[in-house]
């Protein structure tokens, strides 16, 4: 009975711990709407405005493949802030100021995430990008030079998703049957995603999935890596964090979560994050055996500039040195895993959002296991003492005084 109590005490403690470290004010909802090329009567270029209105604030996400695929994140302290796009200016060679959010005084925080390049290298001996030598790289895919399908047919206002699908103009025709996509999902509330890696999202985040589908590898044992760059106003520090867990219930075999967070210095308002599990998948409808290890590399913060062609230049006035630029590489596949060519598919998911990143709690299964594990010694201890006590009583009754 004491053992059972022990289990319950540890169980309750763990629940309490889980509740205290919990991510999000549960049940917080935003009203989300999607708007494609607002104010432009053409689908020759792609700009998607996701507006997520909360009680007294608005999150704007502006995704575009005009230039390198980019998302702008703007958080305002107003429920009615609006996006203004001057298309003439945006499509001109000097787009500075073409994208604005009004009223300007309501803006609390802005950031851009740019998907700059895809590297392909020979991973015969190592899948570690940082160990690949110069001669082992195939020509880099510069995503600013890709041709993108119109979003018309892939945008779904019910599921709040849209897919930017692009092809490179490689002379070898590596994109003849294949494509590279960024699939975007917006969220109205907190919930755990159904597909692997089953990320826990909040109303303050969106998901982006990077998908390489049927792109012909340019050699045997090709490995791919994605380079991501972030830009934000000064007064913040970008930090790369790794969170390890003993719990892989939601993402089998994966025990690490990585996140790139911006930490405000001297009380600048606002912060944001990019969060991912160290897993990619070799199938759209992934099961645990489709897990592909994904590796990230140190954050580069020196000497990085935003590619000439990105809507980041249309929003941030002048990308001076005052803007913090950071870049990171993420590669897919490990030594003991099949190379890309066998499945011809890679899908990697990440959350992009405002404020603090969602924090995983222990899953109920792990809590139960821990409770039993912590409870068992108590059971054994109590059980042992009772048994000893009983034995002693019995012994003493056996050794009755000899007459
Ligand atoms: C907005 O609402 C939230 C929750 O209702 C509150 O915590 C916050 O202080 C409010 N912010 C402003 C700027 O009014
Ligand atoms: C849009 O930009 C163009 C070119 O800079 C400028 O001439 C025009 O006045 C702008 N339109 C609006 C509505 O601001
Ligand atoms: C793999 O290792 C062999 C032997 O060390 C070397 O000759 C070869 O160049 C390496 N190839 C790659 C792609 O690293
Ligand atoms: C594209 O697919 C066709 C038919 O499946 C195949 O014959 C061809 O080799 C493929 N091309 C490339 C570049 O993979
Ligand atoms: C790739 O593998 C095929 C079949 O195993 C082989 O014929 C070919 O020479 C290899 N190519 C390279 C570049 O190693
Ligand atoms: C990513 O890797 C490539 C190839 O090694 C390198 O040129 C580039 O600078 C790296 N970028 C970052 C952000 O580390």
Short mmCIF file of C-alpha atoms and ligand atoms in Angstrom, two decimals, residues 173 176-177 216, ligand 4:
data_model
loop_
_atom_site.label_atom_id
_atom_site.label_comp_id
_atom_site.label_asym_id
_atom_site.label_seq_id
_atom_site.Cartn_x
_atom_site.Cartn_y
_atom_site.Cartn_z
CA UNK A 173 18.22 17.93 -65.87
CA UNK A 176 13.28 16.89 -64.86
CA UNK A 177 11.12 14.57 -62.76
CA UNK A 216 18.13 13.11 -59.45
C1 LIG B 4 12.54 10.77 -65.49
O1 LIG B 4 11.62 9.69 -65.52
C2 LIG B 4 11.69 8.90 -66.66
C3 LIG B 4 10.54 7.91 -66.64
O2 LIG B 4 10.38 7.37 -65.38
C4 LIG B 4 13.06 8.22 -66.73
O3 LIG B 4 13.16 7.43 -67.87
C5 LIG B 4 14.14 9.28 -66.74
O4 LIG B 4 15.42 8.68 -66.68
C6 LIG B 4 13.97 10.23 -65.56
N1 LIG B 4 14.90 11.33 -65.71
C7 LIG B 4 15.72 11.70 -64.74
C8 LIG B 4 16.61 12.86 -65.03
O5 LIG B 4 15.72 11.15 -63.63
#
